[in-house]
mmCIF file with all atom_site columns, C-alpha atoms in Angstrom:
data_model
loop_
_atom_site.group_PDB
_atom_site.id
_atom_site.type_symbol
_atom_site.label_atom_id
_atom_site.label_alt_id
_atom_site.label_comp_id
_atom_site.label_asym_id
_atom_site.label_entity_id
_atom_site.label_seq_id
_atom_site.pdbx_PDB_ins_code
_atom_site.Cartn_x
_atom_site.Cartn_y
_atom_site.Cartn_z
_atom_site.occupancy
_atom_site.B_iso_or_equiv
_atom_site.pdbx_formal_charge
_atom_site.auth_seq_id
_atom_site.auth_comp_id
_atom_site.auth_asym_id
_atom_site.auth_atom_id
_atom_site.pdbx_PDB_model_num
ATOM 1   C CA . UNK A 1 1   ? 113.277 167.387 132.157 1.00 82.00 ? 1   UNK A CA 1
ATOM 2   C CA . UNK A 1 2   ? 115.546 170.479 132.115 1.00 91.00 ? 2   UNK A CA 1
ATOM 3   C CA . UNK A 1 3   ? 113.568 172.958 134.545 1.00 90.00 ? 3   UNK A CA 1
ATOM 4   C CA . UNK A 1 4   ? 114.606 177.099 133.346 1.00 94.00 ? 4   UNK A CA 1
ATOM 5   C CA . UNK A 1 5   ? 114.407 179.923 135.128 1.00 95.00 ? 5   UNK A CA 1
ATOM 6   C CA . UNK A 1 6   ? 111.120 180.655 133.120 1.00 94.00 ? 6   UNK A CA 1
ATOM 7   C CA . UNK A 1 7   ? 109.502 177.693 134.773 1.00 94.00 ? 7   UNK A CA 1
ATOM 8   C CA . UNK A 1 8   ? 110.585 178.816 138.205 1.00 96.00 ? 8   UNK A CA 1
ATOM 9   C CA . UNK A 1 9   ? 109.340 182.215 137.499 1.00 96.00 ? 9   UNK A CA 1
ATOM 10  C CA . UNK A 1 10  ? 105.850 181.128 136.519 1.00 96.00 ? 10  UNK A CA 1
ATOM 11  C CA . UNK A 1 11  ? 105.853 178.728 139.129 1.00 97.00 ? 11  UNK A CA 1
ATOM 12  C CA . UNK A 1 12  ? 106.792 181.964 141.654 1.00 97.00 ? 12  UNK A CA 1
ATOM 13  C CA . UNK A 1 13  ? 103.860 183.391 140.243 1.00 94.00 ? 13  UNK A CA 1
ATOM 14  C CA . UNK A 1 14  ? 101.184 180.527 140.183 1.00 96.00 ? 14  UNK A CA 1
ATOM 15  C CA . UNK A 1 15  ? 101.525 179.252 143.291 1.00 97.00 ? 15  UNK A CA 1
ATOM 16  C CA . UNK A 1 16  ? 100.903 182.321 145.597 1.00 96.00 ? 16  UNK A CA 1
ATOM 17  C CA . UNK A 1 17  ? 98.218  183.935 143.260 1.00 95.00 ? 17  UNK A CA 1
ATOM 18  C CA . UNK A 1 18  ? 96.347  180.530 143.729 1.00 96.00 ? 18  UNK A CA 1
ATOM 19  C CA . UNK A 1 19  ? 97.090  179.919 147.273 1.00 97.00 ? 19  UNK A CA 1
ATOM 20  C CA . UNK A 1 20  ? 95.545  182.844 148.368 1.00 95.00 ? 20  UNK A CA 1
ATOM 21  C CA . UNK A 1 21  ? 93.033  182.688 145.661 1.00 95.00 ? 21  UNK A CA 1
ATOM 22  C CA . UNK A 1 22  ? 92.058  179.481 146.931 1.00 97.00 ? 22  UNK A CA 1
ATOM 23  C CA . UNK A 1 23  ? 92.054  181.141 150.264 1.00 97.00 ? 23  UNK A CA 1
ATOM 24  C CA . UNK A 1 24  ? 89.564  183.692 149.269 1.00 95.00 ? 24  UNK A CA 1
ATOM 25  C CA . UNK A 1 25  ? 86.894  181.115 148.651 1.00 97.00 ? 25  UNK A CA 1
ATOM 26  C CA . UNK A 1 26  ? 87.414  179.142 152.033 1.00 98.00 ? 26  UNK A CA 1
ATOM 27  C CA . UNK A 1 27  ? 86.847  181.953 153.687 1.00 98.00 ? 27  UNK A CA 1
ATOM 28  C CA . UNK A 1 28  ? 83.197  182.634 151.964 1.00 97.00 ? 28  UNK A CA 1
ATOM 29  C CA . UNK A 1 29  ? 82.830  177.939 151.429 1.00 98.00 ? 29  UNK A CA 1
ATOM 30  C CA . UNK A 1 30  ? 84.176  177.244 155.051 1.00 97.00 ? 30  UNK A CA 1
ATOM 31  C CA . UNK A 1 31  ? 84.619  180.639 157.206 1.00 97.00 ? 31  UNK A CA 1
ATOM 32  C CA . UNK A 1 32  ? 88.181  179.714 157.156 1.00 97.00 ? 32  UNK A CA 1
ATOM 33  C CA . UNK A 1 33  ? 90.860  182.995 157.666 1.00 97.00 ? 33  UNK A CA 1
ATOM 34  C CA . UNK A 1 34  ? 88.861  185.111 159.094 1.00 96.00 ? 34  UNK A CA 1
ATOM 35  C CA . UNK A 1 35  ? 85.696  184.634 156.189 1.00 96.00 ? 35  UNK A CA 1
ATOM 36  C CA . UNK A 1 36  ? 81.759  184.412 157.428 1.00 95.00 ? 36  UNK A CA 1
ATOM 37  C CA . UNK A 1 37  ? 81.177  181.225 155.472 1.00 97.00 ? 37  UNK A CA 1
ATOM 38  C CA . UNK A 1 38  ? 78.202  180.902 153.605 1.00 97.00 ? 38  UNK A CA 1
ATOM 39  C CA . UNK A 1 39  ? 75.950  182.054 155.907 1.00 96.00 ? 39  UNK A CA 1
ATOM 40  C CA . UNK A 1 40  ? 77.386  185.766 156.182 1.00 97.00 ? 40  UNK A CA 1
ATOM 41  C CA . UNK A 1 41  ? 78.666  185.311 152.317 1.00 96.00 ? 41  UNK A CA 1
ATOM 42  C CA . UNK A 1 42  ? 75.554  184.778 151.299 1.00 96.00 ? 42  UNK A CA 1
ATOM 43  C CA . UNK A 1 43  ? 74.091  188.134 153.503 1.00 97.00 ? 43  UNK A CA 1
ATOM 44  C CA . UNK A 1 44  ? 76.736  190.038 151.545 1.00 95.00 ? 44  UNK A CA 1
ATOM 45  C CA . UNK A 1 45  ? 75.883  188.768 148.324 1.00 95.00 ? 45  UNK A CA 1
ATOM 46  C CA . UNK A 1 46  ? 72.330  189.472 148.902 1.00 95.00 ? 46  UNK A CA 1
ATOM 47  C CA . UNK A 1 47  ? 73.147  193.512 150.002 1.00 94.00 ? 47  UNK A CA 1
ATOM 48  C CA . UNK A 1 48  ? 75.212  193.202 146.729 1.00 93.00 ? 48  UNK A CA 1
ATOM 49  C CA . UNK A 1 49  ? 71.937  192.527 144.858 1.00 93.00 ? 49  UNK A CA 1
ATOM 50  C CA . UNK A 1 50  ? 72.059  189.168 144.058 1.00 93.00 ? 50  UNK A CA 1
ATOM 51  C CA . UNK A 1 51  ? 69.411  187.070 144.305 1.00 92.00 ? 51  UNK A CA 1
ATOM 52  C CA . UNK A 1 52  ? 69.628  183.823 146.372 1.00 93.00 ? 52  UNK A CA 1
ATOM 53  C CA . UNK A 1 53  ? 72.577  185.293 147.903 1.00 94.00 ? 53  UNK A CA 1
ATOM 54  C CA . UNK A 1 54  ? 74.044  182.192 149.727 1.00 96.00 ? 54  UNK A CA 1
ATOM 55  C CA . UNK A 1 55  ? 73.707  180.051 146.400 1.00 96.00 ? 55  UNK A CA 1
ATOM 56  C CA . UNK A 1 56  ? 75.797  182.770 144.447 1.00 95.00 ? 56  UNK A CA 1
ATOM 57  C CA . UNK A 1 57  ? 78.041  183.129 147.342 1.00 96.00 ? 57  UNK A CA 1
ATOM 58  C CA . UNK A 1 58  ? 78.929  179.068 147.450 1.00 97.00 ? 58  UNK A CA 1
ATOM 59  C CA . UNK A 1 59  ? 79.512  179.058 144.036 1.00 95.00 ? 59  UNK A CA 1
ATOM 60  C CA . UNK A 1 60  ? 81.586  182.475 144.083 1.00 95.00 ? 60  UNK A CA 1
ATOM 61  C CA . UNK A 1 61  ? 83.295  180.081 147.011 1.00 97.00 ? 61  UNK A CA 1
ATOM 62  C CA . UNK A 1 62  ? 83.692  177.576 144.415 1.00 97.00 ? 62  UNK A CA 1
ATOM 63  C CA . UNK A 1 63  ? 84.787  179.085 141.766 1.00 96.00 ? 63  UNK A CA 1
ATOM 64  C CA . UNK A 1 64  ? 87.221  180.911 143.666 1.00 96.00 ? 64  UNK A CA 1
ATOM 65  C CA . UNK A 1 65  ? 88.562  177.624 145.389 1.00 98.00 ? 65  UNK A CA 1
ATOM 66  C CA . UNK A 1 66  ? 88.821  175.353 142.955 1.00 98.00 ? 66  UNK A CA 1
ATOM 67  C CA . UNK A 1 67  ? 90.360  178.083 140.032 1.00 97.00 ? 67  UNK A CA 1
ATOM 68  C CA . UNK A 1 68  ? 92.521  178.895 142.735 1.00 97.00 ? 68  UNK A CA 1
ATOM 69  C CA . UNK A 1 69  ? 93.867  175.019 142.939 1.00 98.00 ? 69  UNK A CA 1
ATOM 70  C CA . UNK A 1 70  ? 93.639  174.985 138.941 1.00 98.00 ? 70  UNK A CA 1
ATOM 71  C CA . UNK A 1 71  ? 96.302  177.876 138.823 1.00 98.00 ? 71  UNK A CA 1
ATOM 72  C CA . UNK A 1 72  ? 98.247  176.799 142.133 1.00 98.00 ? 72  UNK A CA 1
ATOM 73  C CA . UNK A 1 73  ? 99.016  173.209 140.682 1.00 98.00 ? 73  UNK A CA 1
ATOM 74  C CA . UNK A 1 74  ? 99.153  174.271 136.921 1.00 98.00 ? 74  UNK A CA 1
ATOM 75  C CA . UNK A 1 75  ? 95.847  172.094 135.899 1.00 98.00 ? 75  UNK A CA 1
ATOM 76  C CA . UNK A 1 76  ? 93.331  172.841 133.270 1.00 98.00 ? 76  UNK A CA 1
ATOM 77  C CA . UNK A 1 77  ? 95.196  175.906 133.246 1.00 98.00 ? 77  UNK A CA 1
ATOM 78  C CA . UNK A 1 78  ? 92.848  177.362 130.309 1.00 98.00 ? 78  UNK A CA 1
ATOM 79  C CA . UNK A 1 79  ? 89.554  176.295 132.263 1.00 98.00 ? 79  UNK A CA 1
ATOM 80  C CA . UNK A 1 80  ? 91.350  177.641 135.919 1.00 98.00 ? 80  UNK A CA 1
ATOM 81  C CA . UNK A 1 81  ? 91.944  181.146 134.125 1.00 98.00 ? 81  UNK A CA 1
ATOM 82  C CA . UNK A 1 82  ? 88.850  181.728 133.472 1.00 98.00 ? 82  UNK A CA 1
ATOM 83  C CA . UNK A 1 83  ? 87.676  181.063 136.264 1.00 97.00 ? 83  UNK A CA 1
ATOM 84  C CA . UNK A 1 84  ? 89.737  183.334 137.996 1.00 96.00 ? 84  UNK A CA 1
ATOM 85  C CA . UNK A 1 85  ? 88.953  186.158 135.420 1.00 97.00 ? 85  UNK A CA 1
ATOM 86  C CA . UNK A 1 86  ? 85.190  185.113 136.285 1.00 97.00 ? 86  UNK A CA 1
ATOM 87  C CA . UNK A 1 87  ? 85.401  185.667 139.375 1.00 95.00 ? 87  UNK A CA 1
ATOM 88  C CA . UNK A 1 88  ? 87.577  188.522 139.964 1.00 96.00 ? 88  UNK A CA 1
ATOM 89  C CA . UNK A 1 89  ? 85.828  190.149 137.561 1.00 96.00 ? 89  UNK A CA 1
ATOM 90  C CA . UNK A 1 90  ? 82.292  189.592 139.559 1.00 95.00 ? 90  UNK A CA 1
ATOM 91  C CA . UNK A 1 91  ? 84.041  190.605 141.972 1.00 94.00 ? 91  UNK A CA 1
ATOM 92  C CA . UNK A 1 92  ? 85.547  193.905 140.617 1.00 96.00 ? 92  UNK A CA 1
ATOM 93  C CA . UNK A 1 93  ? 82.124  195.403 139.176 1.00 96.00 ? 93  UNK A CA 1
ATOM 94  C CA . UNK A 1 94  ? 79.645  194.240 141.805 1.00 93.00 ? 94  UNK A CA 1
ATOM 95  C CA . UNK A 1 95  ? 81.779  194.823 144.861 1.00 92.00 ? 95  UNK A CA 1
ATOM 96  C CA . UNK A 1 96  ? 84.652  197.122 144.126 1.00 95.00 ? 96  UNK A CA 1
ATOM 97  C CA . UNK A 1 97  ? 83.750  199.538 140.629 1.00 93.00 ? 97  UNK A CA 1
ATOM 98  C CA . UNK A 1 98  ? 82.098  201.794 142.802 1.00 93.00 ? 98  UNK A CA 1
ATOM 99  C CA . UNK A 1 99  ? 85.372  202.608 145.138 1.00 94.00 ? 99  UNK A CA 1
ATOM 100 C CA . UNK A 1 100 ? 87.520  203.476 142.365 1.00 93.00 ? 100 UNK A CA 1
ATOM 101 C CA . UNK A 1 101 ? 90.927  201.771 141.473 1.00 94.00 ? 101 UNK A CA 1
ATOM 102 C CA . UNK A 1 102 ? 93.207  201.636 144.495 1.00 95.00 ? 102 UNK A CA 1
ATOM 103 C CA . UNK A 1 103 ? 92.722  198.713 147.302 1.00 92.00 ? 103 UNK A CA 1
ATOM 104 C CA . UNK A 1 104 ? 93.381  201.079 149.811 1.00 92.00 ? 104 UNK A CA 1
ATOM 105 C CA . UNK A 1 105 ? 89.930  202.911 149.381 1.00 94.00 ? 105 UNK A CA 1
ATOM 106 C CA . UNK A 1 106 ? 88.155  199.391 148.608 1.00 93.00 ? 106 UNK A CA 1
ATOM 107 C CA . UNK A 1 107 ? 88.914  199.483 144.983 1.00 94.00 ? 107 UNK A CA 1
ATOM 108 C CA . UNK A 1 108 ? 89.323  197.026 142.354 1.00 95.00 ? 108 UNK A CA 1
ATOM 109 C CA . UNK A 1 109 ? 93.260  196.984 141.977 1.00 95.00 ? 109 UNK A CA 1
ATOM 110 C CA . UNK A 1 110 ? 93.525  193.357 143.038 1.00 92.00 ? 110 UNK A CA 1
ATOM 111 C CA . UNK A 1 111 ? 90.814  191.893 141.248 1.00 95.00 ? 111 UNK A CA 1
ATOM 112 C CA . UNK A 1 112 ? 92.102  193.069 138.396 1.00 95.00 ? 112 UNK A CA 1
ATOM 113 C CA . UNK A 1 113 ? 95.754  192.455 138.540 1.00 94.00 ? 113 UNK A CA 1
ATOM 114 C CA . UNK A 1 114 ? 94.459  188.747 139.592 1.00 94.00 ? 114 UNK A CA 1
ATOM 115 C CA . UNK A 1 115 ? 92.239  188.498 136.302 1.00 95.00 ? 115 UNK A CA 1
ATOM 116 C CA . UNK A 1 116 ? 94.949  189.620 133.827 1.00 95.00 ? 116 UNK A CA 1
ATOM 117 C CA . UNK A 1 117 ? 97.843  187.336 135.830 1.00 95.00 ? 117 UNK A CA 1
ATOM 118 C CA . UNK A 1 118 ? 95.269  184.255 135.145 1.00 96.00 ? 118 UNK A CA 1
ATOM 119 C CA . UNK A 1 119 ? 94.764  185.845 131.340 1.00 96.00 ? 119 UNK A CA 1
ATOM 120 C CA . UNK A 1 120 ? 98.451  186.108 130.938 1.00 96.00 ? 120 UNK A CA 1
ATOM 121 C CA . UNK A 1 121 ? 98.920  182.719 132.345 1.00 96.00 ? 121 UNK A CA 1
ATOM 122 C CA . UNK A 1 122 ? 96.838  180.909 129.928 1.00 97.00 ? 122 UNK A CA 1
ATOM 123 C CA . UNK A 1 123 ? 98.695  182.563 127.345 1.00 97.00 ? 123 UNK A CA 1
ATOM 124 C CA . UNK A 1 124 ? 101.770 181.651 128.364 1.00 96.00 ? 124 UNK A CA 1
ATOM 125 C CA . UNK A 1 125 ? 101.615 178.714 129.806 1.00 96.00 ? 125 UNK A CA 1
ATOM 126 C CA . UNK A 1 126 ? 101.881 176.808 133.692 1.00 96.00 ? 126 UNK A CA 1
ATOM 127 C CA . UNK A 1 127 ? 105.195 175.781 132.603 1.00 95.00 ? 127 UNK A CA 1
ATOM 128 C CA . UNK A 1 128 ? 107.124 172.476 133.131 1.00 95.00 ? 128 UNK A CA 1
ATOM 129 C CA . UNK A 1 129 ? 106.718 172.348 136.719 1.00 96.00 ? 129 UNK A CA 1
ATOM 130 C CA . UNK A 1 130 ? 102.790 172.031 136.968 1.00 97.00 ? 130 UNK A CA 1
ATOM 131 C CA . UNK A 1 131 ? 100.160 169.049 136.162 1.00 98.00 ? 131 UNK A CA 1
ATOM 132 C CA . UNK A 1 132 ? 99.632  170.149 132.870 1.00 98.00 ? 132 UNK A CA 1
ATOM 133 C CA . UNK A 1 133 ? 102.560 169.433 131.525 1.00 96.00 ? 133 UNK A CA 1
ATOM 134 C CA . UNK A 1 134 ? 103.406 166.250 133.491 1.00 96.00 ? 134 UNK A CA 1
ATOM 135 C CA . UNK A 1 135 ? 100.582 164.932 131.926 1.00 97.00 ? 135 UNK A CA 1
ATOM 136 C CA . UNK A 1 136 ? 101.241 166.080 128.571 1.00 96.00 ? 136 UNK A CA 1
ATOM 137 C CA . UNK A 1 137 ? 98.215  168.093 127.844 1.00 96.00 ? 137 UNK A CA 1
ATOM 138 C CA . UNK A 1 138 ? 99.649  171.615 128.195 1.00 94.00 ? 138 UNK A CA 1
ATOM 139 C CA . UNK A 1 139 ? 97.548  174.548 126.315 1.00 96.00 ? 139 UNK A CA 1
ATOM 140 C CA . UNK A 1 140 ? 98.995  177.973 125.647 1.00 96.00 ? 140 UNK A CA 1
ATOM 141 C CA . UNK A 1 141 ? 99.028  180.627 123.102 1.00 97.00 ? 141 UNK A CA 1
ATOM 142 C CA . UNK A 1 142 ? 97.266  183.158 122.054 1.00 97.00 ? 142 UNK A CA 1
ATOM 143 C CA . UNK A 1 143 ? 94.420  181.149 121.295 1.00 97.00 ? 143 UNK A CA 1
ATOM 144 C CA . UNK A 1 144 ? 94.035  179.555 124.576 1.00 97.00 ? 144 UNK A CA 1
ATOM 145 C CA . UNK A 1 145 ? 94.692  183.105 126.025 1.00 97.00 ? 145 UNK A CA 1
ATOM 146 C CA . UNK A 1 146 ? 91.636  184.719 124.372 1.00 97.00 ? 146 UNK A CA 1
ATOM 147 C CA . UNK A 1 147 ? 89.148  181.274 124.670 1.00 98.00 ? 147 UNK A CA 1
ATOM 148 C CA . UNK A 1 148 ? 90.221  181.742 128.472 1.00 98.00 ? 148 UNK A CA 1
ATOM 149 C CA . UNK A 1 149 ? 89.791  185.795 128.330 1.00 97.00 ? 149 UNK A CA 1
ATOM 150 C CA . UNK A 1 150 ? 85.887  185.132 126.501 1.00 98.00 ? 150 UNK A CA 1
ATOM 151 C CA . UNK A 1 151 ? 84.969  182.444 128.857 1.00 98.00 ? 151 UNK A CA 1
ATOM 152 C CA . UNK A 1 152 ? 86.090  183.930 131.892 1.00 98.00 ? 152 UNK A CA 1
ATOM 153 C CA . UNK A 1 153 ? 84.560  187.910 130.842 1.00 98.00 ? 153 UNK A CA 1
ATOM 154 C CA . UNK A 1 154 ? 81.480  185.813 129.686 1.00 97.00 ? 154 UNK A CA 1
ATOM 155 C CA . UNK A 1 155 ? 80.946  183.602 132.683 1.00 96.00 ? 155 UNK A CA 1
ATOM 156 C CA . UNK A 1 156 ? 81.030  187.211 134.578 1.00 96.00 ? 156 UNK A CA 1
ATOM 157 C CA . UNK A 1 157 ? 78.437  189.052 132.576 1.00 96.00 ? 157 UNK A CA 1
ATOM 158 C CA . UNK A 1 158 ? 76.184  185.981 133.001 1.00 95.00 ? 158 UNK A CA 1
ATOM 159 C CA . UNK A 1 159 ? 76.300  186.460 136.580 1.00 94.00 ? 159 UNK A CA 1
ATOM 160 C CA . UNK A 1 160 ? 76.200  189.749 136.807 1.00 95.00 ? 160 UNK A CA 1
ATOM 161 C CA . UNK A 1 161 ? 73.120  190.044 134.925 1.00 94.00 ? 161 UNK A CA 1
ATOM 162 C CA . UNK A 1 162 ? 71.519  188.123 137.848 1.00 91.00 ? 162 UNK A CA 1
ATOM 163 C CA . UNK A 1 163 ? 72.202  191.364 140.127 1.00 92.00 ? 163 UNK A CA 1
ATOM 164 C CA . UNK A 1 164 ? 69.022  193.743 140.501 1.00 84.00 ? 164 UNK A CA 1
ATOM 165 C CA . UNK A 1 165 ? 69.905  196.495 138.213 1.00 58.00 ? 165 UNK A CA 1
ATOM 166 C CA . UNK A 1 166 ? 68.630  199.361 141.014 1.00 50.00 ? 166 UNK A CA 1
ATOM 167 C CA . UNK A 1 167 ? 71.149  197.744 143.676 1.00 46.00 ? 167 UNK A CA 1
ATOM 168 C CA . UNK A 1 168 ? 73.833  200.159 145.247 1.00 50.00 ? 168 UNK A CA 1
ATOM 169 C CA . UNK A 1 169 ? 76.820  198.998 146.196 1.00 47.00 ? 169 UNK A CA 1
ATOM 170 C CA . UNK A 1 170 ? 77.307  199.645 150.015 1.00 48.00 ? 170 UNK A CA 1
ATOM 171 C CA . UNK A 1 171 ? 78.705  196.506 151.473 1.00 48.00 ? 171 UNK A CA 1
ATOM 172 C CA . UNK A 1 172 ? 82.538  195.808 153.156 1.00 47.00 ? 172 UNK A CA 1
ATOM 173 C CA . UNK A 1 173 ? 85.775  196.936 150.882 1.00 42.00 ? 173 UNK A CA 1
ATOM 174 C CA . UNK A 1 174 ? 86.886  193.690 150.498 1.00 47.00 ? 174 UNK A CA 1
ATOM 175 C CA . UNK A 1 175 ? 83.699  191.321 150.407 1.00 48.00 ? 175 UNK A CA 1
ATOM 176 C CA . UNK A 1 176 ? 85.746  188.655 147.869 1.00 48.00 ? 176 UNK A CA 1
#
């Protein structure tokens, strides 16, 4: 196998971008890094109007987690997109809209660079280096890029229809 400096490149960018992904939902799953675990995830969920807050926030947790391993090891990568652009973008209207763009002010600049990384990545590819492809059932394309994009912005509005519509968003900057 003759490894370019493509693969490396979308290996630089996998791995970190699911690391830390995967590090988001320990914190809420485990109260690993500095997180509440489920018990203060699901508090926050609840003041962001979701119903049964702790249930949403374990499988926020999950999703989070295990799209975050899905992207880190270059698995499923399809499936692990959208659940990345799932959750980030649960995470950008329920939590962050309100703040504006810019992280700095709470904003939803890093959900969103997150979500269209994971849409770009199922378009492209995980690349050589990544489970995927050493099993031989890499997906990518433009296809695979748009079933991810309508799965992953479809999994979010199912969600977020489960918020009470009258619900203000007042909670922490950085709640995912």
């Amino acid at each position: 196998m003759k490894v370019t400096a493509e693969d490396m490149g979308v290996l630089l960018l996998r791995v970190p971008a699911g690391l830390l992904l995967m590090g988001h939902g320990a914190q809420k799953l485990f109260g690993w890094f500095g997180g509440g675990g489920p018990e203060a995830t699901g508090e926050m969920m609840t003041a962001l109007g979701y119903p049964q807050g702790r249930l949403v926030g374990l499988a926020a947790g999950l999703g989070e987690f295990g799209s975050g391993a899905g992207i880190a090891l270059g698995a499923a990568t399809p499936l692990s997109s959208a659940g990345l652009i799932a959750t980030m973008t649960n995470a950008a209207v329920s939590a962050h809209l309100s703040k504006g763009l810019w992280a700095q002010h709470g904003g939803f600049e890093y959900p969103l660079i997150l979500a269209t990384g994971a849409a770009s990545l199922a378009v492209h590819g995980p690349g050589k280096l990544s489970v995927d492809a050493m099993l031989g059932c890499e997906r990518k394309g433009l296809a695979w890029g748009l079933a991810a994009l309508a799965l992953g912005l479809g999994g979010a509005a199912a969600v977020l229809a489960l918020r009470h519509r009258n619900t203000t968003t007042t909670g922490p900057a950085e709640p995912w």
